[in-house]
PDB file of C-alpha atoms and ligand atoms in Angstrom:
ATOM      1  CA  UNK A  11     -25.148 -16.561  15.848  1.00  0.00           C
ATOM      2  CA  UNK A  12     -25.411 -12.774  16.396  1.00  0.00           C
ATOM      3  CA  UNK A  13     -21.230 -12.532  16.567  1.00  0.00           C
ATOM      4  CA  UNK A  14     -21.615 -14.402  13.019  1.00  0.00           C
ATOM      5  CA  UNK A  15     -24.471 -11.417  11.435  1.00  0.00           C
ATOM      6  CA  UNK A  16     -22.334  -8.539  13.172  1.00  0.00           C
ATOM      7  CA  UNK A  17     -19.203 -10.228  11.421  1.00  0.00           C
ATOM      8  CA  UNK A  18     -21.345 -10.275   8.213  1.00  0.00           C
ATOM      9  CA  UNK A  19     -22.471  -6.658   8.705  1.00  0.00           C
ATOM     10  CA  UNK A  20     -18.879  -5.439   9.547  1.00  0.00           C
ATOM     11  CA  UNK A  21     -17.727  -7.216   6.260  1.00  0.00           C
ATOM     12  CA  UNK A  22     -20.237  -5.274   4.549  1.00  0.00           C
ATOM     13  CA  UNK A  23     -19.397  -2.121   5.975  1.00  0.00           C
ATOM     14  CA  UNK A  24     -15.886  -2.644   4.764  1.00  0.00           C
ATOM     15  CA  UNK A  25     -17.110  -3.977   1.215  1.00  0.00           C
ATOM     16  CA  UNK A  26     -19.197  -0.612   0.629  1.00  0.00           C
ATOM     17  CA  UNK A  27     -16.618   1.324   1.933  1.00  0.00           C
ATOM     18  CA  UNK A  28     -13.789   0.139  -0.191  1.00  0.00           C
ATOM     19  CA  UNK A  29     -15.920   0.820  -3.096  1.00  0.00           C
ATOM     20  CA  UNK A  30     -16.434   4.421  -2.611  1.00  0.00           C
ATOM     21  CA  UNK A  31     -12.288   4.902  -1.983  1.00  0.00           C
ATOM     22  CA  UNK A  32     -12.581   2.841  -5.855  1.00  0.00           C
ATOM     23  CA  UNK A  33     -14.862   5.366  -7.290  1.00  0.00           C
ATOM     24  CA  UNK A  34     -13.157   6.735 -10.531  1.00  0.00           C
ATOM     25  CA  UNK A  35     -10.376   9.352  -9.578  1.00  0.00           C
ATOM     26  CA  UNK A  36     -10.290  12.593 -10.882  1.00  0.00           C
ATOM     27  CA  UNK A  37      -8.529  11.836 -13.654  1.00  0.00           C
ATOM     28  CA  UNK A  38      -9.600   8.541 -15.192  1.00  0.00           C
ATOM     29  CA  UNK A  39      -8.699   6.737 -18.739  1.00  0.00           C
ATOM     30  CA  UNK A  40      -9.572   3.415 -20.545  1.00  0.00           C
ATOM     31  CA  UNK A  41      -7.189   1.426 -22.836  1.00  0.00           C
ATOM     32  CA  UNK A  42      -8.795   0.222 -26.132  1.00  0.00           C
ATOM     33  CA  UNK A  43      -6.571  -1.295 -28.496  1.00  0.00           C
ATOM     34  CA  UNK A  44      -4.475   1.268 -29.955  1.00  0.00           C
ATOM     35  CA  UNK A  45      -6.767   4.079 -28.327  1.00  0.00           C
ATOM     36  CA  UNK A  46      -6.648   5.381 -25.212  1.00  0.00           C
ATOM     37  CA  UNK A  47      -9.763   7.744 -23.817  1.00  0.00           C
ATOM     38  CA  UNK A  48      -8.601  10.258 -21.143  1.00  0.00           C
ATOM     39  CA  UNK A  49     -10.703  11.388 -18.445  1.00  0.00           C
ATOM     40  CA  UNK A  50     -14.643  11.755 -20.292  1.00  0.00           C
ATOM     41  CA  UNK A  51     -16.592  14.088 -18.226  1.00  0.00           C
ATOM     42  CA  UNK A  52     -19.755  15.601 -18.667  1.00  0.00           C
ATOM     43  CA  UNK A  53     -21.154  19.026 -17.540  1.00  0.00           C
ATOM     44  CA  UNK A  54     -23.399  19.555 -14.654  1.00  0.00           C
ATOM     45  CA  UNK A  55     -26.816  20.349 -15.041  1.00  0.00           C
ATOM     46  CA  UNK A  56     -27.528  23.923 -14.250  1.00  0.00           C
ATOM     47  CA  UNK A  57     -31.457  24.254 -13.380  1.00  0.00           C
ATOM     48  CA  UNK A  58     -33.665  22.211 -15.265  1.00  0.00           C
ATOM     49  CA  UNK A  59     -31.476  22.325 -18.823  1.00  0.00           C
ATOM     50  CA  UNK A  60     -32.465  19.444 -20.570  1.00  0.00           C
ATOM     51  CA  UNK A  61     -29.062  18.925 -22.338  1.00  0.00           C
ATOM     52  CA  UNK A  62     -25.852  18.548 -21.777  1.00  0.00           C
ATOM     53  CA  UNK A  63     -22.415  17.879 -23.213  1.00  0.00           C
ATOM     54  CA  UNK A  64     -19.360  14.939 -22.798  1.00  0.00           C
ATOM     55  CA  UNK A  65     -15.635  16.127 -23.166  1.00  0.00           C
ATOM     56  CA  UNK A  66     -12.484  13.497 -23.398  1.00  0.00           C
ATOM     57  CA  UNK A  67      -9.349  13.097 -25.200  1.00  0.00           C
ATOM     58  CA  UNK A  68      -8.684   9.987 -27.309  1.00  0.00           C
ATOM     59  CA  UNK A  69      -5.090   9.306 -27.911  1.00  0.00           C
ATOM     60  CA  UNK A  70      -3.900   7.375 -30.733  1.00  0.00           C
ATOM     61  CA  UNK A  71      -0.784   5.321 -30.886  1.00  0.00           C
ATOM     62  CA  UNK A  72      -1.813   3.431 -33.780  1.00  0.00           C
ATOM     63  CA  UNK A  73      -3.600   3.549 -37.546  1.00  0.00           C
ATOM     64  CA  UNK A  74      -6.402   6.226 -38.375  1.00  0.00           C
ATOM     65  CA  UNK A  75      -9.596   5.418 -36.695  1.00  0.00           C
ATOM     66  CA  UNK A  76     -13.151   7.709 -36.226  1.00  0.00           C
ATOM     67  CA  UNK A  77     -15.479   7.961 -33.352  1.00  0.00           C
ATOM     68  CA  UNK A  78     -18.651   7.294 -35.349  1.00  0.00           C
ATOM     69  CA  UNK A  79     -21.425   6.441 -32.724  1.00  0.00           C
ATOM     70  CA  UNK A  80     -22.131   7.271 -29.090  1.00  0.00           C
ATOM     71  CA  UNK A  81     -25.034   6.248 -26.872  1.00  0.00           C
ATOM     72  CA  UNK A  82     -26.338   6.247 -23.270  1.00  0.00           C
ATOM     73  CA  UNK A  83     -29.244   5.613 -20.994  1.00  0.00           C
ATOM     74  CA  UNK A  84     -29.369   9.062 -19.428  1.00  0.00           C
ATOM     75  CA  UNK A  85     -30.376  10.975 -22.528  1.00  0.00           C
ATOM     76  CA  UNK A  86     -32.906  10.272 -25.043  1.00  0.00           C
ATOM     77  CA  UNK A  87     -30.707  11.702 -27.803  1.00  0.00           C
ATOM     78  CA  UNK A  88     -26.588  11.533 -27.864  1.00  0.00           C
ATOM     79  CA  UNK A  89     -25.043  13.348 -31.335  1.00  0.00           C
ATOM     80  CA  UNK A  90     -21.540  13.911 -31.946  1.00  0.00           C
ATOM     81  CA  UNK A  91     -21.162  18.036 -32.660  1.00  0.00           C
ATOM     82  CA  UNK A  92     -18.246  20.582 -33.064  1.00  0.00           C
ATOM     83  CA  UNK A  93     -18.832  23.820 -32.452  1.00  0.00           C
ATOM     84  CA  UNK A  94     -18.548  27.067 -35.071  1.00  0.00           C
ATOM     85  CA  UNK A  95     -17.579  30.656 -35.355  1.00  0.00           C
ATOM     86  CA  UNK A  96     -20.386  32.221 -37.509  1.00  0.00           C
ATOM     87  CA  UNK A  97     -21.010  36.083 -37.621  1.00  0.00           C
ATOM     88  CA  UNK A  98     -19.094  36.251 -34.034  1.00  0.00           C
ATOM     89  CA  UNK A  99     -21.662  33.557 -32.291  1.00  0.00           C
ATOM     90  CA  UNK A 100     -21.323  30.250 -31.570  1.00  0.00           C
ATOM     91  CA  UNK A 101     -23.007  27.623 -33.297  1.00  0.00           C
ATOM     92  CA  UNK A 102     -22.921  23.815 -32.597  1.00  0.00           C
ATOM     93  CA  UNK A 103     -23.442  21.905 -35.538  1.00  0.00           C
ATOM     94  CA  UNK A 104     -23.500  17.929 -35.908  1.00  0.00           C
ATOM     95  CA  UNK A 105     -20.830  16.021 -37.405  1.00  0.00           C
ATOM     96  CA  UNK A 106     -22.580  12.852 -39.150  1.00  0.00           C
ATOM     97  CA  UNK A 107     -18.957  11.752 -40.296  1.00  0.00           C
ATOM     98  CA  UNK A 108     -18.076  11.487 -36.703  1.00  0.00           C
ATOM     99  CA  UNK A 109     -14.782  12.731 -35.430  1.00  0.00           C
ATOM    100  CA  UNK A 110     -11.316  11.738 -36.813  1.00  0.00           C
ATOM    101  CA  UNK A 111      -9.043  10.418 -34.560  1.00  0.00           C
ATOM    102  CA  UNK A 112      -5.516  10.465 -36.454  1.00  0.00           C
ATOM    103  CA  UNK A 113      -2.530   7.942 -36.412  1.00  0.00           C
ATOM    104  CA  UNK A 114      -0.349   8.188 -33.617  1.00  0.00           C
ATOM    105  CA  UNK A 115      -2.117  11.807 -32.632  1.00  0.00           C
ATOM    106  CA  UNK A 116      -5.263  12.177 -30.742  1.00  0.00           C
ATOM    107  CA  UNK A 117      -9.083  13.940 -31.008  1.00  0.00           C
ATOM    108  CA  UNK A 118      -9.746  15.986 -28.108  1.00  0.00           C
ATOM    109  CA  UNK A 119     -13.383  16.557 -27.011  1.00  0.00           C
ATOM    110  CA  UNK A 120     -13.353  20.159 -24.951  1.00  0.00           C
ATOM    111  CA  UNK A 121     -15.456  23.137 -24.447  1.00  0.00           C
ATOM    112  CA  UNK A 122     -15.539  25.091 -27.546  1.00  0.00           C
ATOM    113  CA  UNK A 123     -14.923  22.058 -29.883  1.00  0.00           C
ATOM    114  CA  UNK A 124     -16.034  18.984 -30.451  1.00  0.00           C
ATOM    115  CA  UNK A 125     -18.363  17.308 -28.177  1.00  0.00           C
ATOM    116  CA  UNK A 126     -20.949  14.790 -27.374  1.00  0.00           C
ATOM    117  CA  UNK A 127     -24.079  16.302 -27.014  1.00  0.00           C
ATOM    118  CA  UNK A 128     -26.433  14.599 -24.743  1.00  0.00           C
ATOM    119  CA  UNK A 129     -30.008  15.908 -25.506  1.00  0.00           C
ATOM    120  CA  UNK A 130     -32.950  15.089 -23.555  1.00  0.00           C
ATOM    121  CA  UNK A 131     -31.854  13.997 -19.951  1.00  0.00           C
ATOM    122  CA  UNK A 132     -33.671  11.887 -18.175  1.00  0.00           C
ATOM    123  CA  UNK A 133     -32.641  13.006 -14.884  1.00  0.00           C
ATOM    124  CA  UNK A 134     -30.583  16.637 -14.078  1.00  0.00           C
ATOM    125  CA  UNK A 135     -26.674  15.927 -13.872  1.00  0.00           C
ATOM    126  CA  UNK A 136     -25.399  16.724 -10.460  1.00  0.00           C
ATOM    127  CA  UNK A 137     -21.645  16.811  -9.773  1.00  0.00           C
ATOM    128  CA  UNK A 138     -19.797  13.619  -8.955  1.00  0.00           C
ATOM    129  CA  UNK A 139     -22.635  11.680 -10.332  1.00  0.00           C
ATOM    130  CA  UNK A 140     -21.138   9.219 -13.120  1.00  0.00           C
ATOM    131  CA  UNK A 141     -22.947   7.051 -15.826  1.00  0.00           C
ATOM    132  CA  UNK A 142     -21.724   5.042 -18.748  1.00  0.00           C
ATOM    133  CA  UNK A 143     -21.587   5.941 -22.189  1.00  0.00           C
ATOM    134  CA  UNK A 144     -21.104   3.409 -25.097  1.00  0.00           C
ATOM    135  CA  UNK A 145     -18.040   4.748 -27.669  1.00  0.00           C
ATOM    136  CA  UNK A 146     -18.309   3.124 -31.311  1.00  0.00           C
ATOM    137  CA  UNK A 147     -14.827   3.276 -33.870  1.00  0.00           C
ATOM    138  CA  UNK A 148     -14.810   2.378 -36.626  1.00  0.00           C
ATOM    139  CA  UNK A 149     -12.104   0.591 -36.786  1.00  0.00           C
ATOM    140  CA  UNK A 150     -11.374  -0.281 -32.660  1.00  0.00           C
ATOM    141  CA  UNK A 151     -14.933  -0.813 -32.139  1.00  0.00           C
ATOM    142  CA  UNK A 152     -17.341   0.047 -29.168  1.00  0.00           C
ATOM    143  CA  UNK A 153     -16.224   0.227 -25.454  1.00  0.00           C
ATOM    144  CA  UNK A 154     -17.999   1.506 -22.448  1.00  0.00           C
ATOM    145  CA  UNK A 155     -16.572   4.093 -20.630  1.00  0.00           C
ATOM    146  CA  UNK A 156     -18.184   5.784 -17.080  1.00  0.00           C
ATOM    147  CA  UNK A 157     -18.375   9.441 -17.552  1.00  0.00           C
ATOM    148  CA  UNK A 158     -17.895  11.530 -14.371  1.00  0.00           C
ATOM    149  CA  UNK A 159     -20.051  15.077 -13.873  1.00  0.00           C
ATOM    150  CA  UNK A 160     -18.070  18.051 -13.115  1.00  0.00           C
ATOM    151  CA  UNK A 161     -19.273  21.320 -12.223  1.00  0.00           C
ATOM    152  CA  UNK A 162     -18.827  24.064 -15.480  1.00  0.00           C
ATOM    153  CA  UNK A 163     -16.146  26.016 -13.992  1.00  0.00           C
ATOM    154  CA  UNK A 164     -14.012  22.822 -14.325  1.00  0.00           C
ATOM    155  CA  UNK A 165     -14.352  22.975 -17.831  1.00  0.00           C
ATOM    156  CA  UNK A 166     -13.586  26.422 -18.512  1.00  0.00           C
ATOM    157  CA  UNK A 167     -16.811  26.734 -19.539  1.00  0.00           C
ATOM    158  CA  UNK A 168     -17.401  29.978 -21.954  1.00  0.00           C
ATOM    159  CA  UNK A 169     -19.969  28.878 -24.086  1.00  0.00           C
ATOM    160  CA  UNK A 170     -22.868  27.659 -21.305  1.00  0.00           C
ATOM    161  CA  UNK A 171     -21.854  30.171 -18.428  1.00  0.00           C
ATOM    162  CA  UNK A 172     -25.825  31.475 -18.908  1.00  0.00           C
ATOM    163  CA  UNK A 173     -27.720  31.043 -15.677  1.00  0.00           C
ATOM    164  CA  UNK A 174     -24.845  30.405 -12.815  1.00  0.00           C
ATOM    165  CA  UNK A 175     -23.157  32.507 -10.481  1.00  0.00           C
TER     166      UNK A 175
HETATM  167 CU1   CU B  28     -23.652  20.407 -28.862  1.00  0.00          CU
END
């Protein structure tokens, strides 16, 4: 009988630790349809900001399609913004048309560009933390996709540099 739990236990022990080695990799992507999204990643929370943003590519090998809706648990607002030049400052504005994602080309979310803005957090991002994010097209349609937190300096960060060493 107690062979039979420590077998059980052991089993377990190998169960929990396979599925840390099959946490995402650093580089992670997710086949839908003619879409592909590359490696979505969201920024650290630095102090107690309440927001934060999502960066990915999305590479098209088909017919024009548009990321029009995004949504998650972990904020209690998600928008879809691009970011402007106006009298030399940054602005981020929201897109309400969504983003484009061309035929055979691609839409990249990065620092500086367009983005998902997550506004709201429930909880502070800390680094290696993941969480899921729901991605609607309008022609593809939605697919979930597990967003990874990186530290700022991983994103080249310019615009949200405020506040870390
Ligand atoms: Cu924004």
């Amino acid at each position: 009988m107690t062979r039979k739990i420590l077998g059980s236990l052991a089993l377990a022990f190998v169960l929990s630790a396979t599925s840390i080695l099959m946490r995402p990799a650093a580089a992670h992507e997710y086949e839908h349809g003619d879409l592909m999204i590359m490696h979505p990643v969201a920024r650290a929370s630095m102090g107690v900001a309440a927001n934060s943003a999502v960066y990915m590519t999305i590479e098209n090998a088909g017919e024009h399609d548009r990321l029009i809706g995004v949504s998650t648990d972990v904020a209690e607002r998600v928008e879809i913004h691009t970011t402007i030049m106006e009298d030399g400052v940054l602005k981020m504005q929201e897109l309400e048309e969504g983003i484009a994602v061309p035929a055979s080309d691609k839409a990249m979310l990065e620092t500086g560009g367009y983005h998902v803005m997550l506004m709201g957090l429930a909880e502070p991002l800390q680094v290696d933390d993941s969480f899921t994010l729901t991605l609607d097209f309008e022609k593809a349609g939605p697919i979930e996709v597990e967003v990874i937190v990186v530290h700022p300096e991983e994103l080249g960060d310019a615009m949200h540099m405020e506040g870390h060493d």
